[in-house]
mmCIF file of C-alpha atoms in Angstrom:
data_model
loop_
_atom_site.group_PDB
_atom_site.id
_atom_site.type_symbol
_atom_site.label_atom_id
_atom_site.label_comp_id
_atom_site.label_asym_id
_atom_site.label_seq_id
_atom_site.Cartn_x
_atom_site.Cartn_y
_atom_site.Cartn_z
ATOM 1 C CA MET A 1 137.026 53.661 139.994
ATOM 2 C CA SER A 2 137.087 55.693 141.940
ATOM 3 C CA ALA A 3 134.647 57.809 143.482
ATOM 4 C CA MET A 4 130.799 57.092 143.860
ATOM 5 C CA SER A 5 130.096 59.240 140.981
ATOM 6 C CA SER A 6 133.131 58.732 139.089
ATOM 7 C CA ASN A 7 133.065 55.270 138.451
ATOM 8 C CA TRP A 8 129.740 55.139 136.700
ATOM 9 C CA ASP A 9 131.582 52.255 134.532
ATOM 10 C CA ARG A 10 135.064 52.138 133.195
ATOM 11 C CA ARG A 11 133.275 51.021 129.664
ATOM 12 C CA SER A 12 131.702 54.593 129.345
ATOM 13 C CA VAL A 13 134.256 56.211 130.611
ATOM 14 C CA LEU A 14 136.126 54.744 127.388
ATOM 15 C CA ARG A 15 133.460 55.525 125.169
ATOM 16 C CA ALA A 16 134.256 58.432 123.500
ATOM 17 C CA ALA A 17 137.469 57.403 123.122
ATOM 18 C CA ALA A 18 136.187 55.184 119.676
ATOM 19 C CA GLY A 19 135.035 58.409 117.911
ATOM 20 C CA LEU A 20 137.880 60.866 119.179
ATOM 21 C CA ALA A 21 138.468 62.639 115.846
ATOM 22 C CA ALA A 22 134.308 62.964 115.078
ATOM 23 C CA LEU A 23 134.440 64.782 118.037
ATOM 24 C CA GLY A 24 133.664 68.642 117.773
ATOM 25 C CA PRO A 25 135.254 71.858 119.576
ATOM 26 C CA LEU A 26 134.276 71.714 123.751
ATOM 27 C CA ALA A 27 132.229 73.314 125.026
ATOM 28 C CA ALA A 28 132.591 74.809 128.536
ATOM 29 C CA CYS A 29 134.653 72.655 130.570
ATOM 30 C CA GLY A 30 132.576 72.777 133.643
ATOM 31 C CA SER A 31 133.999 75.294 136.776
ATOM 32 C CA ASN A 32 137.084 76.375 136.315
ATOM 33 C CA ASN A 33 139.008 76.395 140.089
ATOM 34 C CA GLY A 34 141.371 78.991 139.053
ATOM 35 C CA ARG A 35 145.262 79.310 139.429
ATOM 36 C CA SER A 36 146.941 77.132 142.574
ATOM 37 C CA GLY A 37 150.936 77.982 143.470
ATOM 38 C CA GLY A 38 153.619 78.727 140.533
ATOM 39 C CA GLY A 39 155.392 81.387 143.173
ATOM 40 C CA SER A 40 156.822 84.077 140.301
ATOM 41 C CA SER A 41 157.526 81.447 137.259
ATOM 42 C CA GLY A 42 154.991 82.681 135.682
ATOM 43 C CA LYS A 43 154.458 79.140 133.789
ATOM 44 C CA SER A 44 150.655 77.536 134.193
ATOM 45 C CA ILE A 45 149.390 73.484 133.323
ATOM 46 C CA LYS A 46 145.887 73.034 133.276
ATOM 47 C CA GLN A 47 145.085 69.816 134.220
ATOM 48 C CA TYR A 48 141.467 67.742 133.576
ATOM 49 C CA PHE A 49 139.478 65.857 136.753
ATOM 50 C CA HIS A 50 136.200 64.339 136.875
ATOM 51 C CA ALA A 51 134.302 65.628 139.695
ATOM 52 C CA TYR A 52 134.302 62.741 142.312
ATOM 53 C CA GLY A 53 131.450 61.619 144.548
ATOM 54 C CA GLU A 54 133.336 62.027 147.563
ATOM 55 C CA ALA A 55 133.250 64.583 149.354
ATOM 56 C CA GLY A 56 136.944 66.946 149.936
ATOM 57 C CA VAL A 57 138.543 65.608 146.711
ATOM 58 C CA GLU A 58 138.099 68.769 144.771
ATOM 59 C CA ASP A 59 140.063 70.991 148.258
ATOM 60 C CA ALA A 60 142.185 67.635 148.782
ATOM 61 C CA LEU A 61 143.619 68.317 144.839
ATOM 62 C CA LYS A 62 143.218 72.001 144.809
ATOM 63 C CA ARG A 63 145.763 72.227 148.036
ATOM 64 C CA TYR A 64 148.513 69.472 146.191
ATOM 65 C CA ALA A 65 148.332 71.863 143.510
ATOM 66 C CA LYS A 66 148.666 74.773 145.907
ATOM 67 C CA GLY A 67 151.767 73.461 147.532
ATOM 68 C CA TYR A 68 153.831 73.029 143.574
ATOM 69 C CA ASP A 69 156.462 76.221 142.849
ATOM 70 C CA LYS A 70 157.310 75.470 139.513
ATOM 71 C CA ALA A 71 154.395 76.554 137.420
ATOM 72 C CA ALA A 72 150.968 77.936 138.601
ATOM 73 C CA VAL A 73 148.280 74.974 138.146
ATOM 74 C CA ASN A 74 144.884 74.973 136.805
ATOM 75 C CA THR A 75 142.184 73.134 137.467
ATOM 76 C CA GLN A 76 139.571 72.123 135.645
ATOM 77 C CA TRP A 77 137.179 69.444 137.575
ATOM 78 C CA ILE A 78 134.039 68.189 135.304
ATOM 79 C CA THR A 79 130.364 66.838 135.832
ATOM 80 C CA SER A 80 131.335 63.496 135.885
ATOM 81 C CA ALA A 81 128.593 62.528 132.930
ATOM 82 C CA ASP A 82 130.191 65.243 130.908
ATOM 83 C CA TYR A 83 134.180 63.683 131.615
ATOM 84 C CA GLU A 84 135.198 62.041 129.195
ATOM 85 C CA SER A 85 133.495 63.524 125.857
ATOM 86 C CA LYS A 86 134.824 66.817 127.083
ATOM 87 C CA LEU A 87 138.061 65.849 127.675
ATOM 88 C CA PHE A 88 138.016 64.269 124.515
ATOM 89 C CA SER A 89 136.983 66.949 122.575
ATOM 90 C CA ALA A 90 139.691 69.145 124.400
ATOM 91 C CA LEU A 91 142.117 67.437 123.344
ATOM 92 C CA LEU A 92 141.319 68.656 119.781
ATOM 93 C CA THR A 93 141.564 71.909 121.099
ATOM 94 C CA ASP A 94 144.345 74.381 122.399
ATOM 95 C CA ASN A 95 142.788 74.853 125.088
ATOM 96 C CA ALA A 96 143.709 71.145 125.657
ATOM 97 C CA PRO A 97 144.541 69.951 129.005
ATOM 98 C CA ASP A 98 148.199 69.240 130.387
ATOM 99 C CA VAL A 99 147.393 66.526 131.833
ATOM 100 C CA PHE A 100 144.662 64.265 132.649
ATOM 101 C CA GLU A 101 143.486 61.422 134.650
ATOM 102 C CA PHE A 102 141.923 58.943 132.526
ATOM 103 C CA HIS A 103 142.885 54.895 132.024
ATOM 104 C CA PRO A 104 144.823 53.106 130.333
ATOM 105 C CA GLN A 105 144.361 52.750 126.910
ATOM 106 C CA ILE A 106 146.249 51.356 123.658
ATOM 107 C CA GLN A 107 144.396 54.270 121.322
ATOM 108 C CA LEU A 108 146.029 57.338 123.289
ATOM 109 C CA ILE A 109 149.228 56.007 123.007
ATOM 110 C CA LYS A 110 149.224 53.905 119.336
ATOM 111 C CA SER A 111 148.394 58.301 118.354
ATOM 112 C CA GLY A 112 151.206 59.364 119.823
ATOM 113 C CA GLN A 113 148.582 61.575 122.565
ATOM 114 C CA VAL A 114 150.155 60.435 125.400
ATOM 115 C CA ALA A 115 153.821 60.821 126.695
ATOM 116 C CA ASP A 116 156.057 58.425 127.652
ATOM 117 C CA LEU A 117 156.583 58.723 131.636
ATOM 118 C CA SER A 118 159.089 56.018 131.827
ATOM 119 C CA ASP A 119 162.372 57.731 132.629
ATOM 120 C CA ILE A 120 160.083 59.666 135.852
ATOM 121 C CA ILE A 121 158.606 56.728 136.986
ATOM 122 C CA ASP A 122 161.588 53.763 136.508
ATOM 123 C CA PRO A 123 163.323 54.472 139.537
ATOM 124 C CA VAL A 124 160.598 54.025 141.998
ATOM 125 C CA LYS A 125 158.829 51.264 139.784
ATOM 126 C CA SER A 126 159.938 48.463 142.022
ATOM 127 C CA ASP A 127 157.585 50.319 144.385
ATOM 128 C CA PHE A 128 154.566 49.779 142.036
ATOM 129 C CA ASN A 129 151.869 47.286 141.924
ATOM 130 C CA PRO A 130 153.696 45.048 139.331
ATOM 131 C CA ALA A 131 149.695 44.056 137.676
ATOM 132 C CA ASP A 132 150.352 48.432 137.776
ATOM 133 C CA ILE A 133 152.697 48.881 135.965
ATOM 134 C CA ALA A 134 151.961 45.959 132.846
ATOM 135 C CA SER A 135 148.411 47.477 132.798
ATOM 136 C CA HIS A 136 150.599 50.894 131.238
ATOM 137 C CA THR A 137 153.503 48.807 129.942
ATOM 138 C CA VAL A 138 153.787 48.930 126.013
ATOM 139 C CA ASP A 139 156.646 48.025 124.545
ATOM 140 C CA GLY A 140 158.723 48.200 127.081
ATOM 141 C CA LYS A 141 156.836 52.101 128.007
ATOM 142 C CA ILE A 142 155.419 53.247 130.812
ATOM 143 C CA TYR A 143 152.390 55.456 129.836
ATOM 144 C CA GLY A 144 150.068 56.703 132.887
ATOM 145 C CA VAL A 145 151.137 56.879 136.589
ATOM 146 C CA ARG A 146 148.714 54.858 138.643
ATOM 147 C CA MET A 147 146.750 57.008 141.334
ATOM 148 C CA ILE A 148 144.275 54.473 143.349
ATOM 149 C CA ASP A 149 143.515 51.013 142.782
ATOM 150 C CA ASP A 150 139.623 50.610 143.191
ATOM 151 C CA PRO A 151 138.082 46.924 143.795
ATOM 152 C CA GLN A 152 134.352 46.340 143.145
ATOM 153 C CA PHE A 153 132.391 43.060 144.591
ATOM 154 C CA PHE A 154 129.339 42.687 146.608
ATOM 155 C CA PHE A 155 128.288 44.240 149.425
ATOM 156 C CA TYR A 156 125.286 42.917 151.955
ATOM 157 C CA ARG A 157 123.276 43.031 154.475
ATOM 158 C CA LYS A 158 124.720 39.996 157.307
ATOM 159 C CA SER A 159 121.567 40.621 159.412
ATOM 160 C CA VAL A 160 119.335 40.555 156.414
ATOM 161 C CA LEU A 161 121.375 36.887 154.988
ATOM 162 C CA GLU A 162 121.216 35.644 158.274
ATOM 163 C CA LYS A 163 117.556 35.560 158.636
ATOM 164 C CA ALA A 164 117.055 34.108 155.931
ATOM 165 C CA LYS A 165 119.441 31.483 156.280
ATOM 166 C CA ILE A 166 121.862 32.232 153.928
ATOM 167 C CA GLN A 167 125.445 31.813 153.063
ATOM 168 C CA PRO A 168 127.374 34.939 150.659
ATOM 169 C CA PRO A 169 127.138 33.513 147.509
ATOM 170 C CA THR A 170 130.111 31.992 146.444
ATOM 171 C CA THR A 171 128.276 30.073 142.387
ATOM 172 C CA LEU A 172 126.431 32.501 140.125
ATOM 173 C CA ASP A 173 123.918 30.031 140.788
ATOM 174 C CA GLU A 174 123.385 30.435 144.380
ATOM 175 C CA LEU A 175 123.307 34.446 143.937
ATOM 176 C CA ILE A 176 120.583 34.303 141.338
ATOM 177 C CA GLU A 177 118.899 31.522 144.141
ATOM 178 C CA ALA A 178 119.804 34.682 146.810
ATOM 179 C CA ALA A 179 118.027 37.524 144.669
ATOM 180 C CA ALA A 180 114.738 34.814 144.895
ATOM 181 C CA LYS A 181 114.900 34.600 148.666
ATOM 182 C CA LEU A 182 115.585 38.118 149.928
ATOM 183 C CA THR A 183 113.187 39.826 147.299
ATOM 184 C CA THR A 184 110.250 40.867 149.605
ATOM 185 C CA GLY A 185 107.773 43.060 147.906
ATOM 186 C CA LYS A 186 109.556 46.741 147.204
ATOM 187 C CA VAL A 187 112.463 45.289 148.306
ATOM 188 C CA LYS A 188 114.831 43.831 145.377
ATOM 189 C CA GLY A 189 117.390 41.357 146.461
ATOM 190 C CA LEU A 190 120.112 42.273 144.685
ATOM 191 C CA PHE A 191 121.251 44.828 142.490
ATOM 192 C CA ILE A 192 124.355 44.959 139.841
ATOM 193 C CA GLY A 193 123.817 48.298 137.849
ATOM 194 C CA ASN A 194 121.129 49.891 135.807
ATOM 195 C CA ASP A 195 123.476 48.863 132.485
ATOM 196 C CA LEU A 196 124.548 45.784 134.212
ATOM 197 C CA HIS A 197 127.521 46.966 131.945
ATOM 198 C CA ALA A 198 129.808 47.313 135.432
ATOM 199 C CA VAL A 199 129.748 43.213 135.919
ATOM 200 C CA ILE A 200 130.614 42.114 132.359
ATOM 201 C CA ASN A 201 133.992 41.623 132.613
ATOM 202 C CA PRO A 202 133.854 39.877 136.073
ATOM 203 C CA LEU A 203 131.381 36.973 133.599
ATOM 204 C CA ILE A 204 134.059 35.963 131.750
ATOM 205 C CA TRP A 205 136.978 35.966 134.851
ATOM 206 C CA SER A 206 134.477 33.992 137.499
ATOM 207 C CA SER A 207 133.756 31.648 134.064
ATOM 208 C CA GLY A 208 137.722 30.964 133.673
ATOM 209 C CA ALA A 209 137.599 32.743 130.463
ATOM 210 C CA ASP A 210 139.209 36.039 130.070
ATOM 211 C CA THR A 211 139.195 39.747 127.579
ATOM 212 C CA LEU A 212 141.579 38.523 125.804
ATOM 213 C CA ASP A 213 144.755 35.894 125.863
ATOM 214 C CA ALA A 214 148.680 36.789 126.138
ATOM 215 C CA LYS A 215 148.854 36.703 122.760
ATOM 216 C CA ASN A 216 146.167 39.720 122.366
ATOM 217 C CA GLN A 217 143.744 36.655 120.610
ATOM 218 C CA ILE A 218 139.537 36.489 121.767
ATOM 219 C CA ALA A 219 139.611 34.453 125.370
ATOM 220 C CA TYR A 220 135.542 35.046 125.766
ATOM 221 C CA HIS A 221 134.389 32.575 123.336
ATOM 222 C CA THR A 222 133.599 29.878 125.539
ATOM 223 C CA GLU A 223 131.227 27.604 126.663
ATOM 224 C CA GLY A 224 131.637 28.749 129.970
ATOM 225 C CA VAL A 225 130.730 32.118 129.082
ATOM 226 C CA LYS A 226 127.650 31.705 127.268
ATOM 227 C CA GLU A 227 126.522 29.839 129.649
ATOM 228 C CA GLY A 228 127.259 32.618 131.909
ATOM 229 C CA ILE A 229 125.312 34.566 129.420
ATOM 230 C CA LYS A 230 122.034 32.469 129.571
ATOM 231 C CA LYS A 231 122.383 32.703 133.998
ATOM 232 C CA MET A 232 122.738 36.158 133.562
ATOM 233 C CA ARG A 233 118.861 36.273 130.875
ATOM 234 C CA GLN A 234 117.678 33.887 133.676
ATOM 235 C CA LEU A 235 118.315 36.856 136.245
ATOM 236 C CA PHE A 236 117.227 39.390 134.149
ATOM 237 C CA THR A 237 114.273 37.888 133.509
ATOM 238 C CA SER A 238 113.373 37.016 137.095
ATOM 239 C CA GLY A 239 111.871 40.134 138.850
ATOM 240 C CA HIS A 240 114.161 39.991 141.763
ATOM 241 C CA LEU A 241 116.674 42.788 139.743
ATOM 242 C CA LEU A 242 117.040 45.873 141.072
ATOM 243 C CA LEU A 243 116.794 47.516 137.702
ATOM 244 C CA ASP A 244 116.693 51.442 137.449
ATOM 245 C CA ALA A 245 117.602 52.745 140.516
ATOM 246 C CA PRO A 246 117.790 56.242 141.216
ATOM 247 C CA THR A 247 121.667 56.232 141.940
ATOM 248 C CA ASP A 248 124.077 53.366 139.512
ATOM 249 C CA TYR A 249 125.996 50.835 141.153
ATOM 250 C CA TRP A 250 128.657 53.141 141.989
ATOM 251 C CA ASP A 251 126.251 55.024 144.720
ATOM 252 C CA PRO A 252 125.837 52.915 147.896
ATOM 253 C CA SER A 253 122.131 54.635 147.972
ATOM 254 C CA ALA A 254 120.665 51.729 146.770
ATOM 255 C CA ILE A 255 121.855 48.932 149.808
ATOM 256 C CA VAL A 256 121.760 51.940 152.107
ATOM 257 C CA GLN A 257 118.053 52.640 151.529
ATOM 258 C CA GLY A 258 117.117 49.427 151.977
ATOM 259 C CA LEU A 259 116.631 49.381 148.530
ATOM 260 C CA THR A 260 118.500 45.454 148.300
ATOM 261 C CA PRO A 261 120.209 43.797 150.635
ATOM 262 C CA ILE A 262 123.578 42.756 148.386
ATOM 263 C CA GLN A 263 124.617 45.146 145.725
ATOM 264 C CA PHE A 264 128.018 45.014 143.475
ATOM 265 C CA CYS A 265 130.383 48.495 144.474
ATOM 266 C CA GLY A 266 133.333 50.074 144.693
ATOM 267 C CA MET A 267 135.978 49.468 147.970
ATOM 268 C CA TRP A 268 135.609 53.466 147.481
ATOM 269 C CA ALA A 269 131.699 53.797 149.200
ATOM 270 C CA MET A 270 132.817 51.517 152.027
ATOM 271 C CA PRO A 271 132.917 53.841 154.343
ATOM 272 C CA VAL A 272 130.268 55.470 153.839
ATOM 273 C CA MET A 273 128.135 51.750 153.961
ATOM 274 C CA GLN A 274 129.596 51.550 157.731
ATOM 275 C CA LYS A 275 128.944 54.825 158.724
ATOM 276 C CA ALA A 276 125.079 53.572 157.913
ATOM 277 C CA LEU A 277 124.747 50.099 158.290
ATOM 278 C CA GLY A 278 127.349 50.196 160.935
ATOM 279 C CA ASP A 279 128.829 46.492 161.322
ATOM 280 C CA ASP A 280 126.442 45.157 159.581
ATOM 281 C CA LEU A 281 128.276 44.527 156.486
ATOM 282 C CA GLY A 282 130.048 42.058 154.392
ATOM 283 C CA ILE A 283 131.504 41.560 150.699
ATOM 284 C CA PHE A 284 132.296 38.512 148.471
ATOM 285 C CA PRO A 285 133.526 38.645 144.993
ATOM 286 C CA PHE A 286 131.838 38.157 142.218
ATOM 287 C CA PRO A 287 130.925 34.276 142.011
ATOM 288 C CA LYS A 288 132.323 31.545 140.059
ATOM 289 C CA VAL A 289 129.905 30.747 136.678
ATOM 290 C CA THR A 290 131.016 27.492 136.262
ATOM 291 C CA ASP A 291 132.908 24.509 137.748
ATOM 292 C CA SER A 292 136.202 25.734 136.293
ATOM 293 C CA GLY A 293 135.598 29.450 136.574
ATOM 294 C CA LYS A 294 137.084 31.068 139.712
ATOM 295 C CA GLN A 295 135.215 33.904 142.063
ATOM 296 C CA SER A 296 136.635 37.499 140.508
ATOM 297 C CA VAL A 297 137.520 40.891 141.566
ATOM 298 C CA THR A 298 137.722 44.381 139.158
ATOM 299 C CA ASN A 299 140.415 46.542 139.997
ATOM 300 C CA GLY A 300 139.078 49.804 138.739
ATOM 301 C CA GLY A 301 141.023 52.997 139.497
ATOM 302 C CA TRP A 302 142.287 56.210 138.180
ATOM 303 C CA SER A 303 145.462 57.230 136.498
ATOM 304 C CA MET A 304 147.524 60.308 135.351
ATOM 305 C CA PHE A 305 148.199 60.942 131.964
ATOM 306 C CA VAL A 306 150.595 63.940 130.416
ATOM 307 C CA ASN A 307 149.358 65.102 127.242
ATOM 308 C CA ALA A 308 152.325 64.848 124.770
ATOM 309 C CA LYS A 309 151.127 66.975 122.253
ATOM 310 C CA GLY A 310 150.280 70.160 124.750
ATOM 311 C CA LYS A 311 152.355 72.630 124.665
ATOM 312 C CA ASN A 312 153.862 72.281 128.353
ATOM 313 C CA ALA A 313 154.441 68.604 127.780
ATOM 314 C CA ASP A 314 158.271 68.816 130.014
ATOM 315 C CA LEU A 315 156.488 70.666 132.394
ATOM 316 C CA ALA A 316 153.698 69.094 132.946
ATOM 317 C CA LYS A 317 155.784 65.828 133.622
ATOM 318 C CA GLU A 318 157.947 67.987 136.289
ATOM 319 C CA TYR A 319 154.751 67.844 137.447
ATOM 320 C CA VAL A 320 153.306 64.151 137.769
ATOM 321 C CA LYS A 321 156.672 63.618 138.722
ATOM 322 C CA TRP A 322 156.481 65.757 141.471
ATOM 323 C CA LEU A 323 152.756 65.156 142.426
ATOM 324 C CA TRP A 324 152.440 61.289 141.912
ATOM 325 C CA ILE A 325 155.767 60.367 142.898
ATOM 326 C CA GLU A 326 157.029 62.467 144.878
ATOM 327 C CA GLN A 327 154.593 63.493 147.581
ATOM 328 C CA LYS A 328 154.396 60.550 149.350
ATOM 329 C CA LYS A 329 152.095 61.936 151.735
ATOM 330 C CA TYR A 330 149.910 63.832 149.403
ATOM 331 C CA GLN A 331 149.054 60.157 147.196
ATOM 332 C CA GLU A 332 148.274 58.619 150.557
ATOM 333 C CA ASP A 333 146.075 61.327 151.263
ATOM 334 C CA PHE A 334 144.204 61.088 148.504
ATOM 335 C CA ALA A 335 143.634 57.272 148.489
ATOM 336 C CA LEU A 336 142.219 56.551 151.908
ATOM 337 C CA SER A 337 140.908 60.633 153.231
ATOM 338 C CA TYR A 338 138.084 60.376 150.847
ATOM 339 C CA GLY A 339 136.816 57.345 150.713
ATOM 340 C CA PHE A 340 138.678 53.931 151.016
ATOM 341 C CA HIS A 341 141.458 52.514 148.001
ATOM 342 C CA ILE A 342 144.196 50.826 147.898
ATOM 343 C CA PRO A 343 147.485 52.844 147.214
ATOM 344 C CA PRO A 344 148.669 51.433 143.840
ATOM 345 C CA ARG A 345 152.406 52.456 145.583
ATOM 346 C CA THR A 346 153.281 49.079 148.106
ATOM 347 C CA SER A 347 155.145 51.506 150.249
ATOM 348 C CA ILE A 348 152.303 53.348 151.257
ATOM 349 C CA ALA A 349 149.604 50.633 151.322
ATOM 350 C CA ALA A 350 151.994 48.507 153.596
ATOM 351 C CA THR A 351 151.481 51.576 156.060
ATOM 352 C CA ALA A 352 147.663 52.377 155.336
ATOM 353 C CA THR A 353 146.425 51.884 159.152
ATOM 354 C CA LYS A 354 142.928 52.482 157.498
ATOM 355 C CA LEU A 355 143.086 49.235 155.156
ATOM 356 C CA LYS A 356 144.818 47.182 157.710
ATOM 357 C CA THR A 357 142.432 46.088 159.803
ATOM 358 C CA GLY A 358 137.772 44.631 159.929
ATOM 359 C CA LEU A 359 136.427 44.845 156.805
ATOM 360 C CA PRO A 360 138.697 47.009 154.654
ATOM 361 C CA ALA A 361 141.682 44.640 155.468
ATOM 362 C CA GLU A 362 138.964 41.876 153.983
ATOM 363 C CA GLY A 363 138.455 43.987 150.483
ATOM 364 C CA VAL A 364 142.455 43.996 150.092
ATOM 365 C CA LYS A 365 142.082 40.551 150.698
ATOM 366 C CA LEU A 366 139.444 40.105 147.562
ATOM 367 C CA PHE A 367 140.980 41.895 145.608
ATOM 368 C CA ASN A 368 145.088 40.009 146.344
ATOM 369 C CA ASP A 369 143.434 36.912 145.752
ATOM 370 C CA PHE A 370 140.727 37.450 143.063
ATOM 371 C CA GLY A 371 141.901 40.994 141.278
ATOM 372 C CA HIS A 372 141.590 41.498 137.197
ATOM 373 C CA PHE A 373 143.170 44.714 135.793
ATOM 374 C CA ASP A 374 142.762 46.765 133.069
ATOM 375 C CA ASN A 375 144.611 45.316 129.538
ATOM 376 C CA ILE A 376 145.344 48.244 127.930
ATOM 377 C CA GLY A 377 145.000 46.253 124.602
ATOM 378 C CA TRP A 378 140.897 46.295 125.587
ATOM 379 C CA THR A 379 138.994 49.259 123.802
ATOM 380 C CA GLN A 380 136.570 50.785 123.630
ATOM 381 C CA ALA A 381 134.685 49.534 120.369
ATOM 382 C CA MET A 382 136.367 45.826 122.010
ATOM 383 C CA ILE A 383 134.322 46.618 125.020
ATOM 384 C CA THR A 384 131.379 47.973 123.419
ATOM 385 C CA ALA A 385 130.917 44.874 121.583
ATOM 386 C CA LEU A 386 130.242 42.821 124.425
ATOM 387 C CA GLU A 387 127.699 46.048 125.724
ATOM 388 C CA ASP A 388 126.345 44.396 122.635
ATOM 389 C CA VAL A 389 126.166 41.199 123.141
ATOM 390 C CA PHE A 390 125.236 41.810 127.052
ATOM 391 C CA ALA A 391 121.823 44.018 125.040
ATOM 392 C CA ASN A 392 120.840 41.209 123.166
ATOM 393 C CA CYS A 393 120.883 38.157 124.971
ATOM 394 C CA VAL A 394 120.556 39.581 128.779
ATOM 395 C CA ARG A 395 117.969 42.176 128.011
ATOM 396 C CA LYS A 396 116.763 40.764 124.498
ATOM 397 C CA ASN A 397 116.880 36.794 124.726
ATOM 398 C CA GLY A 398 119.219 36.452 121.681
ATOM 399 C CA ASP A 399 121.416 33.546 121.229
ATOM 400 C CA PRO A 400 125.209 34.789 122.953
ATOM 401 C CA GLU A 401 126.533 32.221 120.122
ATOM 402 C CA ALA A 402 125.440 34.344 117.728
ATOM 403 C CA ALA A 403 125.952 37.206 119.520
ATOM 404 C CA LEU A 404 129.467 36.205 120.384
ATOM 405 C CA ASP A 405 130.442 35.788 116.843
ATOM 406 C CA GLN A 406 129.703 39.081 116.322
ATOM 407 C CA ALA A 407 131.138 40.470 118.078
ATOM 408 C CA ASP A 408 134.403 38.315 116.852
ATOM 409 C CA THR A 409 133.818 40.252 113.989
ATOM 410 C CA THR A 410 134.649 43.748 115.281
ATOM 411 C CA VAL A 411 137.318 42.448 117.972
ATOM 412 C CA ASN A 412 139.267 40.957 115.033
ATOM 413 C CA ARG A 413 138.797 43.472 113.269
ATOM 414 C CA GLU A 414 140.255 46.459 116.260
ATOM 415 C CA LEU A 415 143.321 43.445 116.788
ATOM 416 C CA LYS A 416 143.810 43.811 113.556
ATOM 417 C CA LYS A 417 144.242 47.251 113.507
ATOM 418 C CA LEU A 418 146.923 47.348 116.610
ATOM 419 C CA PHE A 419 148.788 44.094 116.295
ATOM 420 C CA GLY A 420 148.395 43.196 112.453
#
């Protein structure tokens, strides 16, 4: 994720993908920023972005587009909560975008919806984080250009933990204990999001497991994950977890407004938190769940795709190459001037002075040491299956083994469709 109002949850963003064929025609698509650039070519392309929360992002994207002289670039800026549904609805119509931001997803590739971008990425492939290349690659072809990487971890108020004589937790048990000690009156000890979905994958990774293994087989159904789910149930029922916050985990309001001293959030919100809290801010990764587990950091982010079924696919590829491959000054500006994001281009990341010291540097280190990237084969149906496990076992008191068995049925069905 990225932006504070954008990374509302990668899982919810992808929700529309599962029902792509069932969606109806596109309704009004949000504000139309008009055309930019284009010179006298008479050509035009349309690009879709969700409404980032950081101030200045919309103006920046319009400014970049205005610099393109081979076509007029029409930018659709779509309310975050509506982005996925409007994007997938639009892709079924003649009003479809030529270029759009989204996350790597194998269904888009299998359906021929997104174009192979290997030819424009291969010349600079070695300058991208290898994990970003891998998460966008199917059968040796690269689909999508990564724009930003967005690590997510726990932010905490140093002074509050010090006063309570609490060290930053390294295990889930310690996190649960800390939440209990830090809960006072209206202040809850911990906030991990209103729907809890943001921590599903970190819980799996910190249990020593994964969503899928290297052979695209189920890897999440382990004793460690079951133990983690039970501990999450304990936390959920403890009364020490902030629930129904005014905004979700992607927004820093909960910790900034003093509703909690520990909040799960993304690096994109770090400048806002630092402005409000100064040096009284620290970070730590999702703690390990079991002795055999390892602390983990979710890497969210956004990527640019070309609509292979659009009327202007070749022109759209040229534009994507120009902006997200050639214009490194714009790429750096996008990553570092509107919240903090890690540039996926290693040459840009190497000179990113804003990320070299202090808390941003700590965030980069956690990203490098504990980061996990998108698995392009982990589909929306699979994501929803594990969301259901959380709903049944954390919010309710369901049996984790039975719930995971049910998830296995859905996931295996999906795997058979995708990989045989």
